JSON list of C-alpha atoms in Angstrom, two decimals:
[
{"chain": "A", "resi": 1, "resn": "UNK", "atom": "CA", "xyz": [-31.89, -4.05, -26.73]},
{"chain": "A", "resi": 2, "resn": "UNK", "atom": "CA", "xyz": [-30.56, -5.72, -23.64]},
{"chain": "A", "resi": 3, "resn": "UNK", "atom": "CA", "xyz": [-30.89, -3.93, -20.41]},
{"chain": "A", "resi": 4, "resn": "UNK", "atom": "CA", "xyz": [-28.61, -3.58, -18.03]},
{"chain": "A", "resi": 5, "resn": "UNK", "atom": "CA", "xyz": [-29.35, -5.58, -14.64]},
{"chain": "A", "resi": 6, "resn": "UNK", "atom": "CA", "xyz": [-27.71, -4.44, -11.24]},
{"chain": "A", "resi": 7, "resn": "UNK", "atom": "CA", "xyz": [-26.40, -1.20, -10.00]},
{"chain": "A", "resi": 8, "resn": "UNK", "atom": "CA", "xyz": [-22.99, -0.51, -8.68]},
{"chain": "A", "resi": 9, "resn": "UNK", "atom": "CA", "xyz": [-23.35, -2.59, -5.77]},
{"chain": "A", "resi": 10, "resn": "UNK", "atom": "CA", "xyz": [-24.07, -5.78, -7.68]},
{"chain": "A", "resi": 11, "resn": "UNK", "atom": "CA", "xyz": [-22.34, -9.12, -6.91]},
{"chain": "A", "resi": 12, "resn": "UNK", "atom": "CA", "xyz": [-21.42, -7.67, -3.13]},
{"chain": "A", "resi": 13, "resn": "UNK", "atom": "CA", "xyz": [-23.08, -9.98, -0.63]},
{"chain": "A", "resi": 14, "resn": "UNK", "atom": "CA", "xyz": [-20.09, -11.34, 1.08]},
{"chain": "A", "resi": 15, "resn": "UNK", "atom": "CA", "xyz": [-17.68, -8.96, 0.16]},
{"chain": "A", "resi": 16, "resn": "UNK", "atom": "CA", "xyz": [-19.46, -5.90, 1.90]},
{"chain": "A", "resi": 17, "resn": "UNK", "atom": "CA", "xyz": [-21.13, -8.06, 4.74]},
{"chain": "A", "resi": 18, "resn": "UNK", "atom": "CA", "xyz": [-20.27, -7.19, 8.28]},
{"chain": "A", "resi": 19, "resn": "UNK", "atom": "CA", "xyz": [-19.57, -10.03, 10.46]},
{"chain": "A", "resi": 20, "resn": "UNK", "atom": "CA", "xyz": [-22.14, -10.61, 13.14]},
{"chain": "A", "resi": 21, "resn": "UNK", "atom": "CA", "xyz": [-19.67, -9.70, 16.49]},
{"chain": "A", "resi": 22, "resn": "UNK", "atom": "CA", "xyz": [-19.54, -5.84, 14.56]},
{"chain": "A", "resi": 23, "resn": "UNK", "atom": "CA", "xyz": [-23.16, -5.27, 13.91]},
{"chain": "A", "resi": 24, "resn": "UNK", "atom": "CA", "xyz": [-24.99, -2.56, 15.75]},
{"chain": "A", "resi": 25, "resn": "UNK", "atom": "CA", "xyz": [-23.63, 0.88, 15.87]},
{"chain": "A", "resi": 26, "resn": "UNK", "atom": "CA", "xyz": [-20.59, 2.61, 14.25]},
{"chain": "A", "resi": 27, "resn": "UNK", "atom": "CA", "xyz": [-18.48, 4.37, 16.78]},
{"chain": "A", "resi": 28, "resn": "UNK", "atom": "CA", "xyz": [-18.44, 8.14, 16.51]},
{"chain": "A", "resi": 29, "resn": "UNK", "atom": "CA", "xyz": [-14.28, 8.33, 16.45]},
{"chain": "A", "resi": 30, "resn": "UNK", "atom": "CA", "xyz": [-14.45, 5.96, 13.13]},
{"chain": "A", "resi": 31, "resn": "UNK", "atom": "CA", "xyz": [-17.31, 7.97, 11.43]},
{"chain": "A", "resi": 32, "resn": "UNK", "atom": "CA", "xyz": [-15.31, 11.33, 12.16]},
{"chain": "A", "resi": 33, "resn": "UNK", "atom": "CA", "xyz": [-11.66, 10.34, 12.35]},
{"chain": "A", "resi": 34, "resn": "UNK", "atom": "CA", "xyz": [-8.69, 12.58, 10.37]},
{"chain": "A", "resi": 35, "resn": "UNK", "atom": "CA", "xyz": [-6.31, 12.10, 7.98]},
{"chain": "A", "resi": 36, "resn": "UNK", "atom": "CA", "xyz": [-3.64, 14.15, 6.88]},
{"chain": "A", "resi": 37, "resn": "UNK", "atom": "CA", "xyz": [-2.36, 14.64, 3.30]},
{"chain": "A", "resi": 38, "resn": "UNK", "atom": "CA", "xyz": [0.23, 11.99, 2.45]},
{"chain": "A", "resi": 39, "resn": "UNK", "atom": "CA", "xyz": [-1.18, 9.50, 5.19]},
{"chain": "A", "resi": 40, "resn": "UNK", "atom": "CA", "xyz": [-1.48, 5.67, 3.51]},
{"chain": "A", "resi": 41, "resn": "UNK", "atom": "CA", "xyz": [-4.98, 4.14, 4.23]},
{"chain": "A", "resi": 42, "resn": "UNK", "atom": "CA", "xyz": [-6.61, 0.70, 3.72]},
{"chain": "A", "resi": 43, "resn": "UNK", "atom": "CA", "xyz": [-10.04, 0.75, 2.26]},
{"chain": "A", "resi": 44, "resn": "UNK", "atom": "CA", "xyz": [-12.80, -1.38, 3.50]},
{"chain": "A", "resi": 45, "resn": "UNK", "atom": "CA", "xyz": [-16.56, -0.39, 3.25]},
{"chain": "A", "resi": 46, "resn": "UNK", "atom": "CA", "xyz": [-18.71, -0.14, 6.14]},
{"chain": "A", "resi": 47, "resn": "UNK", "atom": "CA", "xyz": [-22.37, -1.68, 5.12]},
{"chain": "A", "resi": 48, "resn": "UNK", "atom": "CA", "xyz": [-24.65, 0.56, 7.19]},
{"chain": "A", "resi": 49, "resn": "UNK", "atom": "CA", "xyz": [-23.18, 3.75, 5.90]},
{"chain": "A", "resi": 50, "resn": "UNK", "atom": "CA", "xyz": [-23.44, 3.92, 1.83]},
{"chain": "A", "resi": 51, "resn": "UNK", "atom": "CA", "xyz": [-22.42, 7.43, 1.40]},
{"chain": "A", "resi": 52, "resn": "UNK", "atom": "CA", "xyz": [-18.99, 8.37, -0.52]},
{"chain": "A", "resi": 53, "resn": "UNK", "atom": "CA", "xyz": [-18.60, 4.56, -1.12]},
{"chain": "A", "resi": 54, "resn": "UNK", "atom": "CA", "xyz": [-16.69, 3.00, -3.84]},
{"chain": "A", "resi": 55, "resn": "UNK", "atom": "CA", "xyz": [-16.99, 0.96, -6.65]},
{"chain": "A", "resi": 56, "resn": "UNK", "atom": "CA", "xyz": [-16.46, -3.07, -5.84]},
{"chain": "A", "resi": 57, "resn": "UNK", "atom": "CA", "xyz": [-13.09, -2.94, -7.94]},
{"chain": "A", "resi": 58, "resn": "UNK", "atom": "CA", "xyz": [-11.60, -1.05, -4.74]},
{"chain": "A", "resi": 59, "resn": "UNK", "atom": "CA", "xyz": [-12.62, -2.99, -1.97]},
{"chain": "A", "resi": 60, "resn": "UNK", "atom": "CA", "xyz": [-9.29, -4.11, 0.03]},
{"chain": "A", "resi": 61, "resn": "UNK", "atom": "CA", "xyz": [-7.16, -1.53, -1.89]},
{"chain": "A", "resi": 62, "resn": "UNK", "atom": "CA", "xyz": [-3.95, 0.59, 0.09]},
{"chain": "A", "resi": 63, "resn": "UNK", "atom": "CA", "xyz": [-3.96, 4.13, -1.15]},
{"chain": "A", "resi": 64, "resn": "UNK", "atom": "CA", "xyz": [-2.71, 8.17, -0.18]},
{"chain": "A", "resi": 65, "resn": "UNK", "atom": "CA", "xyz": [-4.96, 10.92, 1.30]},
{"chain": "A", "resi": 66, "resn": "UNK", "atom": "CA", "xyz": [-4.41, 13.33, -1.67]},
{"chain": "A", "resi": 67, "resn": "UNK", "atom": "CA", "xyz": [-7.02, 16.33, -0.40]},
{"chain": "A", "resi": 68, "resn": "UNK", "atom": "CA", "xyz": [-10.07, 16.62, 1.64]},
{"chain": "A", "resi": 69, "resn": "UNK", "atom": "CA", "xyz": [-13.64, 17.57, -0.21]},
{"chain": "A", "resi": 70, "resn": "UNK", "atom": "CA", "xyz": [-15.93, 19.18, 2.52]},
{"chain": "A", "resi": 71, "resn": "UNK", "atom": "CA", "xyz": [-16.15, 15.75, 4.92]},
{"chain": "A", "resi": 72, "resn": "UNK", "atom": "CA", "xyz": [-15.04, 13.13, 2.54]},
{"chain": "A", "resi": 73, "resn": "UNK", "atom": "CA", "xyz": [-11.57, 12.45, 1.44]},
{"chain": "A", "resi": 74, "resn": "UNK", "atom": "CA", "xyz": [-9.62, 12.53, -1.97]},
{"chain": "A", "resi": 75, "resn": "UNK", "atom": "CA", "xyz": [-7.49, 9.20, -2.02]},
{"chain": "A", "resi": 76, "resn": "UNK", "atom": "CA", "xyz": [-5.45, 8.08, -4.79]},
{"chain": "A", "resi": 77, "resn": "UNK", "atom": "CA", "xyz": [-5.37, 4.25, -5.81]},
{"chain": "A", "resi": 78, "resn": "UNK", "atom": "CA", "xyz": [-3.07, 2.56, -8.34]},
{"chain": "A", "resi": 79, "resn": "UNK", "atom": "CA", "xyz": [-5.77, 0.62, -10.55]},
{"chain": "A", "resi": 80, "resn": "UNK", "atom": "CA", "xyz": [-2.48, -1.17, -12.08]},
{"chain": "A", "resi": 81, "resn": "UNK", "atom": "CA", "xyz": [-0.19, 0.99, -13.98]},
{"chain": "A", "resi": 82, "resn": "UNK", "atom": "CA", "xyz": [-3.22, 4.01, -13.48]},
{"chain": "A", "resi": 83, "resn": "UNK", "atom": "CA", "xyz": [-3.71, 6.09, -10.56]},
{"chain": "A", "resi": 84, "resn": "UNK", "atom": "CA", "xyz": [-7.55, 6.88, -9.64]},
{"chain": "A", "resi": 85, "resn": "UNK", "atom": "CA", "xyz": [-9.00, 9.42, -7.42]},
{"chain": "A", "resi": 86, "resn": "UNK", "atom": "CA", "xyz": [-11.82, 8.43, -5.42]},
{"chain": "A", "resi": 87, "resn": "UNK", "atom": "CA", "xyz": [-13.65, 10.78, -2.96]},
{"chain": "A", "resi": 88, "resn": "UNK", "atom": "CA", "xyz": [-14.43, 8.62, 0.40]},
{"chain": "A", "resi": 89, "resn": "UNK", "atom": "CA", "xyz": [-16.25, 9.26, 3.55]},
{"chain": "A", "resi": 90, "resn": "UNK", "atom": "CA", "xyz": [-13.95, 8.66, 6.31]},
{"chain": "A", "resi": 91, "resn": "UNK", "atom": "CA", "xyz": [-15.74, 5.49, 8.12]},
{"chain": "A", "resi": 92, "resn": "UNK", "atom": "CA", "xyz": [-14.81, 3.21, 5.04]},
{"chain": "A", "resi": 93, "resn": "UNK", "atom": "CA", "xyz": [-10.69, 4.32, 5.70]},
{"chain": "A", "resi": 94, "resn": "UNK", "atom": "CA", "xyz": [-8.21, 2.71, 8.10]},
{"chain": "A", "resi": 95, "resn": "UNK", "atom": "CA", "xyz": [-5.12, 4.56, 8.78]},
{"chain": "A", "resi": 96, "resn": "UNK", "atom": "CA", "xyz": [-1.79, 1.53, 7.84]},
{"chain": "A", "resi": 97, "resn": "UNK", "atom": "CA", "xyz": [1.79, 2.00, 8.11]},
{"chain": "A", "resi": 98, "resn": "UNK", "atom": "CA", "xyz": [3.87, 1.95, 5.61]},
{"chain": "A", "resi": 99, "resn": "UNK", "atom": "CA", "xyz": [7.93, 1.25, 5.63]},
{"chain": "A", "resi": 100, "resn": "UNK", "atom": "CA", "xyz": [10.12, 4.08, 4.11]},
{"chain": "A", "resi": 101, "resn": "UNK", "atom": "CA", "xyz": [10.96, 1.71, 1.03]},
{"chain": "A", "resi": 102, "resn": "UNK", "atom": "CA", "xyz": [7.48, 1.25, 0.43]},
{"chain": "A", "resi": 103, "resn": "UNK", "atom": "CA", "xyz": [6.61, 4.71, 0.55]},
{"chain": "A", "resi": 104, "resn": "UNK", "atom": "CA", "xyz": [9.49, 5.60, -1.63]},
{"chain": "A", "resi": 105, "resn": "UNK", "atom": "CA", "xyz": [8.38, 2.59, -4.52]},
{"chain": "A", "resi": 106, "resn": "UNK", "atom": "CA", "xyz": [4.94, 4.73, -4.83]}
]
């Protein structure tokens, strides 16, 4: 049998790299920021914290706070015609804004 090489971080070198002017240490206010249900977010990993990150597939995705579980978030992502749920720790989210017709196409 063949076995399986790499783990769910596989092929991420430059994608999840940090550029050098943003190394060092994450800022409190993005490690414990809020959302509110309904809120859109942009999701983008932060390297030195791997807890509640994602699969690959998601990295530069838009999405909608759906619920909260304890600290990390419930965000839904259309994974083309499907919509996912993926539970994320709040330092890999960026709050967007989103137009009223955009909103409304979702």
């Amino acid at each position: 049998m063949v076995i399986k090489i790499g783990g769910s971080r596989k092929r991420t070198r430059h994608k999840f790299k940090k550029h050098i002017r943003r190394k060092g240490k994450i800022s409190l206010s993005k490690y414990f920021q809020t959302f509110e249900n309904g809120d859109f977010v942009s999701i983008k990993a932060e390297p030195a914290i791997q807890t509640g990150s994602y699969y690959v597939r998601f990295h530069g995705r838009k999405g909608k706070i759906v619920g909260k579980r304890g600290r990390h978030y419930l965000v839904q992502v259309m994974d083309g015609s499907v919509a996912k749920k993926l539970i994320l720790h709040p330092v890999h989210l960026s709050k967007i804004q989103v137009t009223k017709a955009a909103a409304a196409s979702k």
